[in-house]
GROMACS .gro file of C-alpha atoms in nm:
model
  210
    1MET     CA    1   7.003   7.207  -0.967
    2ALA     CA    2   6.946   6.881  -0.781
    3PHE     CA    3   6.595   6.832  -0.921
    4GLU     CA    4   6.714   6.871  -1.279
    5ALA     CA    5   7.003   6.631  -1.227
    6ALA     CA    6   6.785   6.369  -1.059
    7TRP     CA    7   6.524   6.392  -1.334
    8ALA     CA    8   6.774   6.385  -1.621
    9THR     CA    9   6.941   6.071  -1.487
   10HIS     CA   10   6.637   5.920  -1.310
   11ASP     CA   11   6.870   5.881  -1.013
   12LEU     CA   12   6.705   5.998  -0.690
   13ARG     CA   13   7.031   5.951  -0.503
   14LEU     CA   14   7.135   6.288  -0.646
   15LEU     CA   15   6.877   6.462  -0.426
   16PRO     CA   16   6.995   6.615  -0.096
   17ALA     CA   17   6.973   6.378   0.199
   18GLY     CA   18   6.647   6.417   0.391
   19LEU     CA   19   6.472   6.615   0.116
   20PRO     CA   20   6.104   6.512   0.101
   21ARG     CA   21   6.048   6.340  -0.232
   22TRP     CA   22   5.719   6.518  -0.289
   23LEU     CA   23   5.915   6.838  -0.349
   24LEU     CA   24   6.069   6.673  -0.656
   25LEU     CA   25   5.721   6.566  -0.765
   26HIS     CA   26   5.592   6.920  -0.712
   27TRP     CA   27   5.875   7.053  -0.926
   28LEU     CA   28   5.800   6.800  -1.200
   29GLY     CA   29   5.439   6.915  -1.200
   30GLU     CA   30   5.557   7.270  -1.257
   31GLN     CA   31   5.759   7.143  -1.555
   32GLY     CA   32   5.444   6.998  -1.715
   33TRP     CA   33   5.456   6.634  -1.608
   34LEU     CA   34   5.167   6.443  -1.449
   35VAL     CA   35   5.169   6.202  -1.155
   36HIS     CA   36   4.968   5.900  -1.041
   37GLY     CA   37   4.968   5.762  -0.686
   38SER     CA   38   4.944   5.389  -0.619
   39ALA     CA   39   5.026   5.132  -0.353
   40GLN     CA   40   5.161   4.904  -0.629
   41PRO     CA   41   5.541   4.916  -0.661
   42HIS     CA   42   5.598   4.750  -0.999
   43LEU     CA   43   5.361   4.913  -1.249
   44THR     CA   44   5.510   4.938  -1.599
   45LEU     CA   45   5.200   5.033  -1.797
   46PHE     CA   46   4.876   5.209  -1.702
   47GLU     CA   47   4.583   5.069  -1.898
   48PRO     CA   48   4.254   5.257  -1.951
   49ARG     CA   49   3.986   5.141  -1.709
   50SER     CA   50   3.634   5.232  -1.602
   51PRO     CA   51   3.665   5.348  -1.240
   52HIS     CA   52   3.416   5.276  -0.965
   53ASP     CA   53   3.357   5.640  -0.877
   54LEU     CA   54   3.064   5.794  -0.690
   55SER     CA   55   3.151   6.157  -0.764
   56ALA     CA   56   2.878   6.375  -0.908
   57ASP     CA   57   3.071   6.467  -1.224
   58GLU     CA   58   3.091   6.257  -1.540
   59PHE     CA   59   3.460   6.328  -1.600
   60SER     CA   60   3.563   6.102  -1.313
   61LYS     CA   61   3.360   5.814  -1.457
   62ARG     CA   62   3.527   5.810  -1.799
   63THR     CA   63   3.720   5.508  -1.916
   64GLY     CA   64   4.085   5.601  -1.925
   65VAL     CA   65   4.412   5.647  -1.741
   66PHE     CA   66   4.380   5.907  -1.464
   67ALA     CA   67   4.655   6.133  -1.337
   68THR     CA   68   4.699   6.470  -1.170
   69SER     CA   69   4.927   6.770  -1.195
   70ASP     CA   70   4.923   6.800  -0.813
   71SER     CA   71   5.176   6.587  -0.624
   72LEU     CA   72   5.000   6.613  -0.286
   73TRP     CA   73   4.676   6.484  -0.435
   74ALA     CA   74   4.860   6.191  -0.593
   75MET     CA   75   5.015   6.110  -0.256
   76MET     CA   76   4.669   6.067  -0.103
   77TYR     CA   77   4.628   5.762  -0.326
   78ALA     CA   78   4.984   5.642  -0.278
   79LEU     CA   79   4.978   5.660   0.102
   80ARG     CA   80   4.639   5.502   0.167
   81ASP     CA   81   4.676   5.170   0.351
   82ARG     CA   82   4.423   4.959   0.162
   83VAL     CA   83   4.433   4.683   0.422
   84ARG     CA   84   4.328   4.909   0.708
   85THR     CA   85   4.100   5.154   0.523
   86ALA     CA   86   3.756   5.075   0.389
   87ARG     CA   87   3.695   5.403   0.206
   88MET     CA   88   3.866   5.726   0.110
   89LEU     CA   89   3.709   6.065   0.041
   90ASN     CA   90   3.929   6.337  -0.099
   91THR     CA   91   3.952   6.638  -0.322
   92ALA     CA   92   4.191   6.907  -0.439
   93VAL     CA   93   4.038   7.226  -0.579
   94GLN     CA   94   4.116   7.584  -0.668
   95VAL     CA   95   3.851   7.856  -0.648
   96GLN     CA   96   3.833   8.141  -0.896
   97ARG     CA   97   3.832   8.476  -0.719
   98GLY     CA   98   3.861   8.809  -0.892
   99GLY     CA   99   3.967   8.647  -1.216
  100HIS     CA  100   4.247   8.449  -1.049
  101TRP     CA  101   4.274   8.097  -0.913
  102SER     CA  102   4.328   8.049  -0.540
  103ARG     CA  103   4.582   7.820  -0.382
  104THR     CA  104   4.485   7.456  -0.402
  105GLN     CA  105   4.263   7.349  -0.113
  106TYR     CA  106   4.271   6.988   0.004
  107PHE     CA  107   4.036   6.750   0.180
  108LEU     CA  108   4.119   6.394   0.288
  109SER     CA  109   3.915   6.152   0.498
  110LEU     CA  110   3.997   5.785   0.556
  111ALA     CA  111   3.749   5.539   0.709
  112PRO     CA  112   3.908   5.240   0.890
  113ARG     CA  113   3.781   4.889   0.846
  114ARG     CA  114   3.586   4.786   1.153
  115PRO     CA  115   3.655   4.707   1.431
  116LEU     CA  116   3.986   4.895   1.410
  117GLN     CA  117   4.017   5.189   1.646
  118ILE     CA  118   4.329   5.369   1.530
  119SER     CA  119   4.446   5.721   1.459
  120GLY     CA  120   4.467   5.884   1.118
  121PRO     CA  121   4.841   5.840   1.059
  122GLU     CA  122   4.804   5.467   1.122
  123LEU     CA  123   4.583   5.447   0.811
  124LEU     CA  124   4.880   5.550   0.597
  125ALA     CA  125   5.148   5.327   0.445
  126PRO     CA  126   5.441   5.385   0.209
  127GLY     CA  127   5.337   5.393  -0.156
  128TRP     CA  128   5.455   5.501  -0.498
  129VAL     CA  129   5.400   5.804  -0.716
  130TYR     CA  130   5.455   5.748  -1.088
  131VAL     CA  131   5.552   6.027  -1.327
  132LEU     CA  132   5.366   6.028  -1.660
  133PRO     CA  133   5.396   6.231  -1.981
  134ARG     CA  134   5.114   6.478  -2.040
  135THR     CA  135   5.080   6.371  -2.406
  136SER     CA  136   4.726   6.246  -2.486
  137PHE     CA  137   4.592   6.361  -2.146
  138GLU     CA  138   4.319   6.623  -2.119
  139PRO     CA  139   4.228   6.822  -1.806
  140MET     CA  140   3.895   6.822  -1.629
  141PRO     CA  141   3.706   7.139  -1.729
  142PRO     CA  142   3.637   7.397  -1.455
  143TYR     CA  143   3.285   7.383  -1.315
  144ASP     CA  144   3.050   7.567  -1.079
  145TRP     CA  145   3.033   7.437  -0.722
  146PRO     CA  146   2.715   7.563  -0.548
  147GLY     CA  147   2.804   7.766  -0.241
  148LEU     CA  148   3.171   7.794  -0.338
  149GLY     CA  149   3.190   7.931  -0.690
  150HIS     CA  150   3.379   7.847  -1.008
  151VAL     CA  151   3.639   7.579  -0.932
  152ARG     CA  152   3.887   7.355  -1.105
  153GLU     CA  153   4.056   7.029  -1.009
  154PRO     CA  154   4.404   6.913  -1.117
  155HIS     CA  155   4.241   6.604  -1.268
  156TRP     CA  156   4.355   6.462  -1.604
  157VAL     CA  157   4.254   6.162  -1.815
  158SER     CA  158   4.387   5.985  -2.123
  159PRO     CA  159   4.207   5.724  -2.336
  160HIS     CA  160   4.538   5.555  -2.415
  161ALA     CA  161   4.766   5.320  -2.225
  162THR     CA  162   5.058   5.512  -2.076
  163ALA     CA  163   5.400   5.396  -1.958
  164PRO     CA  164   5.544   5.572  -1.652
  165LEU     CA  165   5.876   5.753  -1.683
  166LEU     CA  166   5.980   5.737  -1.318
  167ARG     CA  167   5.850   5.605  -0.987
  168VAL     CA  168   5.914   5.774  -0.653
  169LEU     CA  169   5.871   5.609  -0.314
  170SER     CA  170   5.635   5.816  -0.102
  171SER     CA  171   5.630   5.788   0.278
  172SER     CA  172   5.398   5.950   0.529
  173LEU     CA  173   5.702   5.992   0.752
  174LEU     CA  174   5.825   6.273   0.532
  175ILE     CA  175   5.518   6.489   0.586
  176PHE     CA  176   5.306   6.373   0.875
  177ARG     CA  177   5.536   6.239   1.146
  178SER     CA  178   5.899   6.345   1.124
  179THR     CA  179   5.984   6.630   1.362
  180GLU     CA  180   6.324   6.650   1.196
  181ARG     CA  181   6.153   6.789   0.886
  182SER     CA  182   5.935   7.048   1.059
  183GLU     CA  183   6.107   7.327   0.869
  184TYR     CA  184   6.020   7.160   0.539
  185ARG     CA  185   5.659   7.134   0.648
  186LYS     CA  186   5.651   7.496   0.761
  187LYS     CA  187   5.806   7.626   0.441
  188TYR     CA  188   5.654   7.398   0.178
  189VAL     CA  189   5.348   7.221   0.317
  190ALA     CA  190   5.171   7.488   0.523
  191PRO     CA  191   5.142   7.745   0.240
  192HIS     CA  192   4.960   7.488   0.026
  193VAL     CA  193   4.720   7.345   0.284
  194THR     CA  194   4.408   7.545   0.369
  195THR     CA  195   4.068   7.453   0.502
  196LEU     CA  196   3.741   7.421   0.317
  197GLN     CA  197   3.535   7.443   0.635
  198GLU     CA  198   3.402   7.797   0.591
  199SER     CA  199   3.351   7.768   0.216
  200THR     CA  200   3.164   7.438   0.236
  201ALA     CA  201   2.938   7.514   0.530
  202LYS     CA  202   2.634   7.518   0.301
  203SER     CA  203   2.733   7.262   0.039
  204PRO     CA  204   2.880   6.910   0.026
  205LEU     CA  205   3.236   6.842  -0.083
  206PRO     CA  206   3.295   6.713  -0.434
  207VAL     CA  207   3.501   6.404  -0.369
  208GLN     CA  208   3.689   6.129  -0.543
  209ARG     CA  209   3.604   5.792  -0.392
  210THR     CA  210   3.802   5.472  -0.422
   0.00000   0.00000   0.00000
């Protein structure tokens, strides 16, 4: 399998030409690895830090190294153009229904720095997603979201410094713009992307802010 070969050798050239890299990241998440999105291309060690986070929960305010088991969520941080954007609001949640967890539901909003008047895709820039070992990380506990129900986020934290095992270049072209990859989007992206509009009509979104 191409994913297994690329991971074993850390050689992304073994992947099929044109394959969106986030599919490899999604596969790695299924194998138990975590990911962290960043605009920085040369990170060799993630140090614990106290984030500036305005979310309502205390988990997101802990001092530590943060990561996620969801590759699309990590890409929100990797693809944000920090020069053009002033603020980012985002979340990735699953809702418990009938004893089972729903598909992950995503929300992303980027606010441009004034006086820029540009479209959403222009607030994105190539970034990097780093693969981390799950050792020493703990997941965010599920919680009750008023108006929505019992939810969980693919949010993990470790109190220890962590060295990445692999970095993957992430480009918005692979998901948001390229018509040549429409079949990939139809097959892999669409089944994972749903709307929170109806569920959140009576309650605010829990968000991660950076």
